[in-house]
Amino acid sequence: MSAARTVAARIVVVGTGYVGLTTGACLASLGHHVTCVDVDAAKVARLAAGRVDIMEPGLAELVGRGLTKGNLAFVGGARDAVRDAAAVFLCVPTPMGAGGAADLRAVEVVVAEIGDALPSGCALVTKSTVPVGTARRIGELLGRDDVPVVSNPEFLREGTAVEDFLGPERIVVGSDTPGAAERVADLYRALGAPSVVTDAASAELVKYAANCFLAMKLSYVNAIAELCERLGADIDAVTEGMGHDRRIGRSFLKPGPGWGGSCLPKDTSALLRIAESVRYDFGLLAAAVDENIAQRDRIIARIAGAAGGDLAGARIGLLGLAFKAGTDDLRDSPALSVASVLCAHGAEITAYDPAVAGDLPGMTVADNAYRVAKGADVVVVLTEWPEFRRLDWHYLAALMRGDAVVDTRNLLEPGVVLDAGLSWQGIGRPRRAVSATSVS
C-alpha cells in the first residue's frame, strides 16, 4: 500500500450489505470518518455492537477496529447522517427486475429521502452496479446543480472483499461535473492504486463490461471442456497452455457447473437490456448466457446417467450449495440451480455446505459431509470447498448405495476416489487422464 497521505473526510455509506459494509469499514480504516446507514434497525444494533453477520474474512476485525477508534458508526436515519457529509455512497440493492433490467427503486427511494438534506458540494456516489445513464437520472431526480453525481463501481469478490478493496487493481470514478470524480478518487489516495477518471456513462459501463467479459470467459471454458470430453483431450492441460498466454491469463479458466452468484447473472441480463435499449443485438453475450444454461443441463444429464438413467427416486448427495467456496451466499448459485432441477425430476436430495445451515426447499441439509453419502446413489461436488478434498473416501464409499462421484469442479484427486472403489467423473477430463492420475 502506498504511503500517500489521506485527507480525512466525512463519509456516509447507505446500505450495509457486502458492498456497503466493506466500503464503510475499509474507508474508515483509511482514516475517514464513516457513518453507515441501514433501514434494518436490528441489523444496525448488531453492527453497532460489533457483530457482523456477513461471512467475509477480515471484515469483522475492521468493523471492530473502526468502532474502537471512533471513526466508524452505524445509524438508522439517512437524512440526519448526510447533513455534514463530503460524500455519500449509495450501496443499496439493484437486483434483476422485470424483463432482466436492473431494479433501481431502492436507489430512487434513497435519493428522494436525502436529496434536499445533502450539503452543497457533497458528492452523491453510486457504488451499487447501475445501468448506464443512472448518474444522469439521479441528477434529474435531485434537481440540484450544487450536488455532483459520481459513479464509482465496486470490483469486490465475495470471500476476498476486504483484500480487494484495500489492494485494488484500479479505482474507476466517473462524473459529468468537472472536478467531482477527482475529489472522490482522492478518498482512495492511500491505496496507491491506478485511477481511471472519466465521465459518468463510461464508469457505469466499466462494471458491466468487466463482469460480462468474465461470464463469457467462463462459458467459453465450459464449452472447451465439453469439446475436451468429445475429443479425448484434458481440460487441465488445455487451460494450463492457455493460461501462460499473458493476453488470456489464468483466471476464470476453471470449468464448473455454470456461473452464478450475486453479480454475473443480473449484470449479463442488465447489459443485454441496455444493449436492446439502443437497438444493438449483443449476440455474443446472449450466447454466453445460453451456454451457461446448457452447461447446467449437461451436468444434470451426467448425474442422471450416473444414477442409471432415471432420476425419479434416485438418492443424490450434494457437496456444496454456495455459489463459490469462501462464502455463504446462495444467490443465483449454480449448485441450487442443479439441485432444483434434480428435485423436479423426482430425486431425493441431501446436501452439505460448511457455510449453510437449515433445510432448503426440496432437500435436506446435513450437518456434515458424510451424511450426504448415506444411501446415496451418486455424490456430486458442486462447490469447491477445499475440505472436500480431505474427506475419507473409503468411509464415504461404505456409506453409499451406489458408487458414482460426479465432480463438477475437478476438485478431488481422482486416484483417491478410485482407490476407494468408487467411479469418478470430472469436467473435461477423459478416462485415460483419470487412470494416469490414479497410478501416479
Short mmCIF file of C-alpha atoms in Angstrom, two decimals:
data_model
loop_
_atom_site.label_atom_id
_atom_site.label_comp_id
_atom_site.label_asym_id
_atom_site.label_seq_id
_atom_site.Cartn_x
_atom_site.Cartn_y
_atom_site.Cartn_z
CA MET A 1 0.00 0.00 0.00
CA SER A 2 1.25 3.48 -0.83
CA ALA A 3 2.35 5.78 1.96
CA ALA A 4 0.48 8.69 0.32
CA ARG A 5 -1.37 10.78 2.89
CA THR A 6 -5.16 10.55 3.02
CA VAL A 7 -7.07 13.70 3.96
CA ALA A 8 -9.82 12.53 6.31
CA ALA A 9 -13.33 13.17 5.02
CA ARG A 10 -16.80 12.72 6.48
CA ILE A 11 -18.44 9.93 4.51
CA VAL A 12 -21.87 8.35 4.69
CA VAL A 13 -22.49 4.87 3.29
CA VAL A 14 -26.13 3.96 2.70
CA GLY A 15 -26.64 0.20 2.87
CA THR A 16 -24.68 -2.37 4.89
CA GLY A 17 -24.68 -5.44 2.66
CA TYR A 18 -21.50 -6.98 1.21
CA VAL A 19 -20.57 -3.84 -0.69
CA GLY A 20 -21.77 -1.23 1.79
CA LEU A 21 -20.29 -2.74 4.94
CA THR A 22 -16.97 -3.49 3.25
CA THR A 23 -16.86 0.02 1.77
CA GLY A 24 -17.64 1.67 5.10
CA ALA A 25 -15.23 -0.40 7.19
CA CYS A 26 -12.39 -0.07 4.68
CA LEU A 27 -12.82 3.69 4.18
CA ALA A 28 -12.73 4.05 7.97
CA SER A 29 -9.51 2.03 8.04
CA LEU A 30 -8.01 4.62 5.66
CA GLY A 31 -8.66 7.34 8.23
CA HIS A 32 -12.01 8.72 7.07
CA HIS A 33 -14.93 9.36 9.42
CA VAL A 34 -17.64 6.98 8.20
CA THR A 35 -21.29 6.63 9.14
CA CYS A 36 -23.08 3.58 7.76
CA VAL A 37 -26.85 3.74 7.39
CA ASP A 38 -29.36 0.90 7.11
CA VAL A 39 -33.15 0.68 7.31
CA ASP A 40 -32.95 -2.56 9.35
CA ALA A 41 -32.87 -1.34 12.96
CA ALA A 42 -31.92 -4.76 14.35
CA LYS A 43 -29.01 -5.01 11.92
CA VAL A 44 -27.84 -1.51 12.86
CA ALA A 45 -27.86 -2.50 16.54
CA ARG A 46 -25.85 -5.67 15.85
CA LEU A 47 -23.26 -3.79 13.81
CA ALA A 48 -23.01 -1.01 16.40
CA ALA A 49 -22.18 -3.75 18.91
CA GLY A 50 -19.52 -5.14 16.57
CA ARG A 51 -21.48 -8.20 15.44
CA VAL A 52 -21.00 -8.89 11.73
CA ASP A 53 -23.33 -11.43 10.12
CA ILE A 54 -21.61 -11.48 6.73
CA MET A 55 -19.09 -14.26 6.13
CA GLU A 56 -16.16 -12.21 4.85
CA PRO A 57 -12.55 -12.70 6.05
CA GLY A 58 -11.18 -9.67 7.91
CA LEU A 59 -14.41 -7.68 7.82
CA ALA A 60 -15.44 -8.19 11.45
CA GLU A 61 -11.96 -7.16 12.57
CA LEU A 62 -12.10 -3.94 10.53
CA VAL A 63 -15.54 -3.10 11.88
CA GLY A 64 -14.37 -3.68 15.45
CA ARG A 65 -11.29 -1.54 14.88
CA GLY A 66 -13.34 1.32 13.45
CA LEU A 67 -15.79 1.23 16.34
CA THR A 68 -12.98 1.22 18.89
CA LYS A 69 -11.18 4.07 17.15
CA GLY A 70 -14.41 6.02 16.94
CA ASN A 71 -14.38 6.81 13.21
CA LEU A 72 -16.98 4.21 12.23
CA ALA A 73 -20.63 4.42 13.31
CA PHE A 74 -23.94 2.77 12.41
CA VAL A 75 -27.28 4.58 12.40
CA GLY A 76 -30.77 4.14 11.05
CA GLY A 77 -31.59 7.61 9.72
CA ALA A 78 -30.07 8.74 6.43
CA ARG A 79 -31.35 12.34 6.37
CA ASP A 80 -29.64 13.37 9.58
CA ALA A 81 -26.49 11.42 8.76
CA VAL A 82 -25.82 13.17 5.43
CA ARG A 83 -26.12 16.78 6.58
CA ASP A 84 -22.36 17.32 7.04
CA ALA A 85 -21.06 14.69 4.60
CA ALA A 86 -18.41 15.34 1.96
CA ALA A 87 -19.53 12.21 0.08
CA VAL A 88 -22.49 9.86 0.29
CA PHE A 89 -22.05 6.36 -1.15
CA LEU A 90 -25.16 4.55 -2.34
CA CYS A 91 -24.65 0.82 -1.69
CA VAL A 92 -28.24 -0.38 -1.89
CA PRO A 93 -29.51 -3.45 -3.77
CA THR A 94 -30.03 -3.19 -7.53
CA PRO A 95 -31.47 -6.66 -8.23
CA MET A 96 -32.68 -8.03 -11.51
CA GLY A 97 -36.11 -6.60 -12.19
CA ALA A 98 -38.87 -7.26 -14.68
CA GLY A 99 -37.53 -8.21 -18.09
CA GLY A 100 -33.97 -8.56 -16.76
CA ALA A 101 -33.22 -4.86 -16.31
CA ALA A 102 -31.73 -3.60 -13.04
CA ASP A 103 -34.34 -2.57 -10.46
CA LEU A 104 -33.37 0.93 -9.26
CA ARG A 105 -36.24 1.51 -6.86
CA ALA A 106 -34.01 1.35 -3.78
CA VAL A 107 -31.67 3.94 -5.30
CA GLU A 108 -34.57 6.23 -6.15
CA VAL A 109 -36.06 5.91 -2.66
CA VAL A 110 -32.79 6.95 -1.02
CA VAL A 111 -32.28 9.87 -3.41
CA ALA A 112 -35.80 11.11 -2.67
CA GLU A 113 -35.19 10.79 1.07
CA ILE A 114 -31.87 12.62 1.28
CA GLY A 115 -31.93 14.89 -1.78
CA ASP A 116 -32.75 18.16 -0.04
CA ALA A 117 -30.66 17.31 3.05
CA LEU A 118 -27.36 16.96 1.19
CA PRO A 119 -24.96 19.84 1.84
CA SER A 120 -23.86 21.90 -1.13
CA GLY A 121 -20.80 20.34 -2.80
CA CYS A 122 -21.39 16.87 -1.34
CA ALA A 123 -20.70 14.13 -3.90
CA LEU A 124 -23.51 11.60 -4.29
CA VAL A 125 -21.70 8.41 -5.31
CA THR A 126 -23.24 5.30 -6.83
CA LYS A 127 -21.27 2.29 -5.62
CA SER A 128 -24.00 -0.20 -6.49
CA THR A 129 -23.95 -1.61 -10.01
CA VAL A 130 -26.33 0.60 -12.00
CA PRO A 131 -27.19 0.87 -15.71
CA VAL A 132 -25.56 3.43 -17.96
CA GLY A 133 -27.44 6.71 -17.60
CA THR A 134 -28.21 6.31 -13.89
CA ALA A 135 -25.99 9.24 -12.86
CA ARG A 136 -27.88 11.46 -15.26
CA ARG A 137 -31.19 10.11 -13.97
CA ILE A 138 -30.18 10.74 -10.33
CA GLY A 139 -29.17 14.28 -11.27
CA GLU A 140 -32.64 14.85 -12.70
CA LEU A 141 -34.27 13.46 -9.55
CA LEU A 142 -32.10 15.68 -7.35
CA GLY A 143 -32.70 18.83 -9.34
CA ARG A 144 -29.63 20.40 -7.74
CA ASP A 145 -26.65 21.79 -9.63
CA ASP A 146 -24.62 22.06 -6.40
CA VAL A 147 -24.58 18.28 -5.70
CA PRO A 148 -22.44 16.34 -8.20
CA VAL A 149 -23.36 12.74 -9.01
CA VAL A 150 -20.40 10.38 -9.30
CA SER A 151 -20.14 6.76 -10.46
CA ASN A 152 -17.59 4.68 -8.53
CA PRO A 153 -18.26 1.00 -9.32
CA GLU A 154 -17.00 -1.71 -6.99
CA PHE A 155 -14.93 -4.72 -8.05
CA LEU A 156 -15.18 -6.81 -4.89
CA ARG A 157 -15.23 -10.59 -4.91
CA GLU A 158 -17.11 -12.33 -2.14
CA GLY A 159 -14.65 -14.13 0.09
CA THR A 160 -11.87 -11.62 -0.68
CA ALA A 161 -13.81 -8.33 -0.47
CA VAL A 162 -11.59 -6.68 2.14
CA GLU A 163 -8.43 -7.74 0.31
CA ASP A 164 -9.85 -6.47 -2.98
CA PHE A 165 -10.84 -3.10 -1.50
CA LEU A 166 -7.51 -2.45 0.20
CA GLY A 167 -5.40 -3.84 -2.65
CA PRO A 168 -7.33 -2.84 -5.78
CA GLU A 169 -6.10 -3.28 -9.32
CA ARG A 170 -7.74 0.03 -10.24
CA ILE A 171 -10.11 2.70 -8.97
CA VAL A 172 -12.75 3.74 -11.50
CA VAL A 173 -14.51 7.07 -10.94
CA GLY A 174 -16.69 9.00 -13.36
CA SER A 175 -18.73 12.19 -13.29
CA ASP A 176 -20.03 14.80 -15.69
CA THR A 177 -19.33 17.52 -13.12
CA PRO A 178 -15.78 18.91 -13.50
CA GLY A 179 -13.54 18.02 -10.57
CA ALA A 180 -16.08 15.78 -8.80
CA ALA A 181 -14.58 12.47 -9.94
CA GLU A 182 -11.10 13.63 -8.93
CA ARG A 183 -12.34 14.50 -5.43
CA VAL A 184 -13.85 11.05 -4.96
CA ALA A 185 -10.70 9.39 -6.35
CA ASP A 186 -8.71 11.30 -3.72
CA LEU A 187 -10.56 9.41 -0.99
CA TYR A 188 -8.61 6.32 -2.07
CA ARG A 189 -5.23 8.05 -2.38
CA ALA A 190 -3.62 6.00 0.41
CA LEU A 191 -4.16 2.79 -1.58
CA GLY A 192 -1.75 3.89 -4.30
CA ALA A 193 -3.82 2.18 -7.00
CA PRO A 194 -4.08 3.48 -10.57
CA SER A 195 -7.20 5.60 -11.08
CA VAL A 196 -9.37 5.70 -14.17
CA VAL A 197 -11.12 9.08 -14.04
CA THR A 198 -13.72 9.51 -16.75
CA ASP A 199 -17.30 10.54 -17.49
CA ALA A 200 -20.26 9.00 -15.65
CA ALA A 201 -21.54 6.82 -18.51
CA SER A 202 -18.12 5.26 -19.14
CA ALA A 203 -17.61 4.49 -15.44
CA GLU A 204 -21.06 2.91 -15.24
CA LEU A 205 -20.33 0.74 -18.29
CA VAL A 206 -16.93 -0.42 -16.98
CA LYS A 207 -18.52 -2.66 -14.31
CA TYR A 208 -20.90 -4.33 -16.74
CA ALA A 209 -18.20 -4.69 -19.39
CA ALA A 210 -15.83 -6.35 -16.91
CA ASN A 211 -18.34 -8.74 -15.35
CA CYS A 212 -19.87 -9.76 -18.66
CA PHE A 213 -16.41 -10.44 -20.10
CA LEU A 214 -15.74 -12.77 -17.17
CA ALA A 215 -19.09 -14.51 -17.71
CA MET A 216 -18.23 -15.06 -21.37
CA LYS A 217 -14.81 -16.40 -20.38
CA LEU A 218 -16.42 -18.92 -18.01
CA SER A 219 -18.95 -20.01 -20.63
CA TYR A 220 -16.13 -20.37 -23.11
CA VAL A 221 -14.04 -22.62 -20.87
CA ASN A 222 -17.08 -24.80 -20.10
CA ALA A 223 -17.65 -25.18 -23.84
CA ILE A 224 -13.98 -26.10 -24.33
CA ALA A 225 -14.31 -28.66 -21.51
CA GLU A 226 -17.19 -30.27 -23.39
CA LEU A 227 -15.03 -30.41 -26.51
CA CYS A 228 -12.24 -31.99 -24.48
CA GLU A 229 -14.51 -34.84 -23.46
CA ARG A 230 -15.68 -35.44 -27.00
CA LEU A 231 -12.17 -35.25 -28.48
CA GLY A 232 -10.27 -37.09 -25.75
CA ALA A 233 -8.31 -34.02 -24.59
CA ASP A 234 -7.70 -32.92 -20.99
CA ILE A 235 -9.13 -29.54 -19.92
CA ASP A 236 -6.43 -29.13 -17.25
CA ALA A 237 -3.68 -29.33 -19.86
CA VAL A 238 -5.61 -27.12 -22.27
CA THR A 239 -6.23 -24.35 -19.74
CA GLU A 240 -2.65 -24.53 -18.48
CA GLY A 241 -1.46 -23.97 -22.02
CA MET A 242 -3.91 -21.10 -22.47
CA GLY A 243 -3.09 -19.51 -19.13
CA HIS A 244 0.58 -18.99 -19.97
CA ASP A 245 -0.54 -16.56 -22.67
CA ARG A 246 -0.49 -13.15 -20.97
CA ARG A 247 -3.22 -11.95 -23.31
CA ILE A 248 -5.54 -14.57 -21.80
CA GLY A 249 -4.29 -15.10 -18.24
CA ARG A 250 -5.03 -17.91 -15.80
CA SER A 251 -8.09 -16.52 -14.02
CA PHE A 252 -11.62 -17.70 -14.83
CA LEU A 253 -10.36 -20.75 -16.71
CA LYS A 254 -11.82 -23.34 -14.35
CA PRO A 255 -14.74 -25.36 -15.72
CA GLY A 256 -17.70 -25.92 -13.44
CA PRO A 257 -21.45 -26.36 -13.18
CA GLY A 258 -22.06 -22.89 -14.60
CA TRP A 259 -21.57 -19.36 -13.31
CA GLY A 260 -23.83 -17.67 -10.80
CA GLY A 261 -23.71 -15.52 -7.69
CA SER A 262 -24.99 -12.06 -6.91
CA CYS A 263 -23.35 -10.30 -9.88
CA LEU A 264 -22.85 -12.22 -13.11
CA PRO A 265 -26.45 -13.35 -13.77
CA LYS A 266 -28.01 -9.96 -13.10
CA ASP A 267 -25.23 -8.00 -14.81
CA THR A 268 -25.34 -10.07 -18.01
CA SER A 269 -29.11 -9.70 -18.08
CA ALA A 270 -28.92 -5.96 -17.42
CA LEU A 271 -26.31 -5.35 -20.14
CA LEU A 272 -28.43 -7.27 -22.64
CA ARG A 273 -31.37 -4.98 -21.77
CA ILE A 274 -29.12 -1.92 -22.05
CA ALA A 275 -27.99 -3.09 -25.49
CA GLU A 276 -31.59 -3.62 -26.55
CA SER A 277 -32.46 -0.08 -25.43
CA VAL A 278 -30.05 1.30 -28.04
CA ARG A 279 -31.07 -1.30 -30.65
CA TYR A 280 -27.85 -3.33 -30.51
CA ASP A 281 -28.10 -7.10 -30.86
CA PHE A 282 -25.46 -8.31 -28.39
CA GLY A 283 -25.45 -11.86 -29.73
CA LEU A 284 -22.06 -12.71 -28.24
CA LEU A 285 -23.25 -12.07 -24.68
CA ALA A 286 -26.60 -13.77 -25.30
CA ALA A 287 -24.74 -16.87 -26.48
CA ALA A 288 -22.70 -16.89 -23.25
CA VAL A 289 -25.92 -16.87 -21.22
CA ASP A 290 -27.35 -19.69 -23.34
CA GLU A 291 -24.13 -21.70 -22.91
CA ASN A 292 -24.39 -21.28 -19.14
CA ILE A 293 -27.86 -22.82 -19.17
CA ALA A 294 -26.61 -25.59 -21.46
CA GLN A 295 -23.80 -26.35 -19.01
CA ARG A 296 -26.27 -26.87 -16.19
CA ASP A 297 -28.30 -29.19 -18.40
CA ARG A 298 -25.16 -31.18 -19.27
CA ILE A 299 -24.43 -31.58 -15.55
CA ILE A 300 -27.98 -32.80 -14.92
CA ALA A 301 -27.66 -35.33 -17.74
CA ARG A 302 -24.37 -36.54 -16.32
CA ILE A 303 -25.86 -37.04 -12.86
CA ALA A 304 -28.84 -38.85 -14.35
CA GLY A 305 -26.50 -41.13 -16.25
CA ALA A 306 -24.53 -41.88 -13.11
CA ALA A 307 -27.80 -42.72 -11.34
CA GLY A 308 -28.68 -45.29 -14.01
CA GLY A 309 -30.56 -43.04 -16.38
CA ASP A 310 -33.58 -42.20 -14.22
CA LEU A 311 -33.57 -39.50 -11.54
CA ALA A 312 -37.01 -40.41 -10.17
CA GLY A 313 -36.39 -41.92 -6.74
CA ALA A 314 -32.61 -41.62 -7.06
CA ARG A 315 -30.80 -40.59 -3.88
CA ILE A 316 -28.34 -37.83 -4.66
CA GLY A 317 -25.84 -36.36 -2.20
CA LEU A 318 -24.64 -32.83 -2.94
CA LEU A 319 -21.37 -31.41 -1.61
CA GLY A 320 -21.65 -27.63 -1.72
CA LEU A 321 -24.54 -25.18 -2.06
CA ALA A 322 -22.95 -21.72 -2.02
CA PHE A 323 -22.16 -20.24 -5.42
CA LYS A 324 -18.46 -20.46 -4.60
CA ALA A 325 -16.23 -21.51 -1.73
CA GLY A 326 -15.42 -18.97 0.99
CA THR A 327 -18.92 -17.51 1.16
CA ASP A 328 -22.37 -18.45 2.42
CA ASP A 329 -24.07 -16.62 -0.45
CA LEU A 330 -26.75 -18.69 -2.16
CA ARG A 331 -27.94 -16.01 -4.59
CA ASP A 332 -28.19 -17.50 -8.08
CA SER A 333 -25.97 -20.37 -7.00
CA PRO A 334 -25.41 -22.89 -9.81
CA ALA A 335 -25.48 -25.59 -7.12
CA LEU A 336 -29.02 -24.62 -6.16
CA SER A 337 -29.98 -24.43 -9.82
CA VAL A 338 -28.78 -28.00 -10.34
CA ALA A 339 -30.50 -29.12 -7.12
CA SER A 340 -33.84 -27.61 -8.16
CA VAL A 341 -33.82 -29.48 -11.47
CA LEU A 342 -32.87 -32.74 -9.74
CA CYS A 343 -35.79 -32.27 -7.34
CA ALA A 344 -38.14 -31.50 -10.22
CA HIS A 345 -37.19 -34.87 -11.74
CA GLY A 346 -38.04 -36.70 -8.53
CA ALA A 347 -34.61 -37.15 -7.00
CA GLU A 348 -34.21 -37.32 -3.23
CA ILE A 349 -31.59 -34.72 -2.27
CA THR A 350 -29.37 -34.47 0.79
CA ALA A 351 -26.82 -31.67 0.74
CA TYR A 352 -23.98 -30.29 2.84
CA ASP A 353 -22.17 -26.97 2.76
CA PRO A 354 -19.86 -25.82 5.57
CA ALA A 355 -21.35 -22.31 5.43
CA VAL A 356 -25.05 -23.20 5.11
CA ALA A 357 -27.36 -24.41 7.87
CA GLY A 358 -31.05 -25.28 7.86
CA ASP A 359 -33.08 -27.19 5.31
CA LEU A 360 -33.86 -25.63 1.95
CA PRO A 361 -36.89 -26.23 -0.27
CA GLY A 362 -36.87 -29.72 -1.76
CA MET A 363 -33.83 -31.02 0.11
CA THR A 364 -32.39 -31.97 3.46
CA VAL A 365 -29.29 -30.00 4.50
CA ALA A 366 -26.99 -32.19 6.58
CA ASP A 367 -24.62 -31.02 9.29
CA ASN A 368 -21.61 -32.91 7.93
CA ALA A 369 -20.33 -34.17 4.59
CA TYR A 370 -20.61 -37.86 5.42
CA ARG A 371 -24.38 -37.71 5.93
CA VAL A 372 -24.89 -36.83 2.27
CA ALA A 373 -23.31 -40.15 1.29
CA LYS A 374 -25.56 -42.36 3.42
CA GLY A 375 -27.59 -44.46 0.99
CA ALA A 376 -26.67 -42.20 -1.94
CA ASP A 377 -26.63 -43.49 -5.49
CA VAL A 378 -24.49 -40.54 -6.62
CA VAL A 379 -22.40 -37.96 -4.74
CA VAL A 380 -21.92 -34.67 -6.60
CA VAL A 381 -19.33 -31.97 -5.83
CA LEU A 382 -20.88 -28.59 -6.71
CA THR A 383 -18.83 -26.06 -4.70
CA GLU A 384 -15.03 -26.07 -4.50
CA TRP A 385 -14.63 -26.15 -0.70
CA PRO A 386 -11.05 -27.40 -0.02
CA GLU A 387 -12.23 -29.59 2.86
CA PHE A 388 -13.98 -31.91 0.40
CA ARG A 389 -10.55 -32.97 -0.87
CA ARG A 390 -9.68 -34.20 2.62
CA LEU A 391 -12.72 -36.43 3.14
CA ASP A 392 -12.26 -40.12 3.91
CA TRP A 393 -13.49 -41.51 0.61
CA HIS A 394 -13.23 -45.12 1.77
CA TYR A 395 -15.71 -44.25 4.52
CA LEU A 396 -17.99 -42.45 2.04
CA ALA A 397 -17.89 -45.49 -0.24
CA ALA A 398 -19.02 -47.70 2.63
CA LEU A 399 -21.96 -45.36 3.31
CA MET A 400 -23.14 -45.10 -0.30
CA ARG A 401 -25.67 -47.34 -2.04
CA GLY A 402 -24.15 -46.64 -5.45
CA ASP A 403 -20.57 -45.95 -6.47
CA ALA A 404 -20.69 -42.79 -8.63
CA VAL A 405 -18.96 -39.49 -7.84
CA VAL A 406 -19.57 -36.57 -10.19
CA ASP A 407 -17.01 -33.81 -9.57
CA THR A 408 -18.28 -30.70 -11.36
CA ARG A 409 -15.34 -28.62 -10.08
CA ASN A 410 -12.48 -31.05 -10.80
CA LEU A 411 -11.68 -30.57 -7.13
CA LEU A 412 -10.92 -34.11 -5.99
CA GLU A 413 -7.89 -36.28 -6.60
CA PRO A 414 -9.37 -38.90 -8.96
CA GLY A 415 -6.94 -41.57 -7.82
CA VAL A 416 -8.08 -41.22 -4.19
CA VAL A 417 -11.72 -41.66 -5.20
CA LEU A 418 -10.96 -44.60 -7.49
CA ASP A 419 -8.85 -46.31 -4.84
CA ALA A 420 -11.90 -46.22 -2.57
CA GLY A 421 -13.76 -48.37 -5.09
CA LEU A 422 -15.83 -45.53 -6.50
CA SER A 423 -16.12 -44.18 -10.03
CA TRP A 424 -15.15 -40.57 -10.74
CA GLN A 425 -16.32 -38.20 -13.44
CA GLY A 426 -14.89 -34.73 -13.79
CA ILE A 427 -15.49 -31.96 -16.29
CA GLY A 428 -13.39 -32.08 -19.45
CA ARG A 429 -11.28 -34.94 -18.09
CA PRO A 430 -11.03 -38.11 -20.22
CA ARG A 431 -10.86 -41.56 -18.65
CA ARG A 432 -7.22 -42.04 -19.69
CA ALA A 433 -6.24 -38.90 -17.77
CA VAL A 434 -8.04 -40.17 -14.68
CA SER A 435 -6.30 -43.52 -14.91
CA ALA A 436 -2.92 -41.84 -15.28
CA THR A 437 -3.62 -39.72 -12.19
CA SER A 438 -4.61 -42.74 -10.15
CA VAL A 439 -1.35 -44.51 -10.97
CA SER A 440 0.88 -41.57 -10.02
#
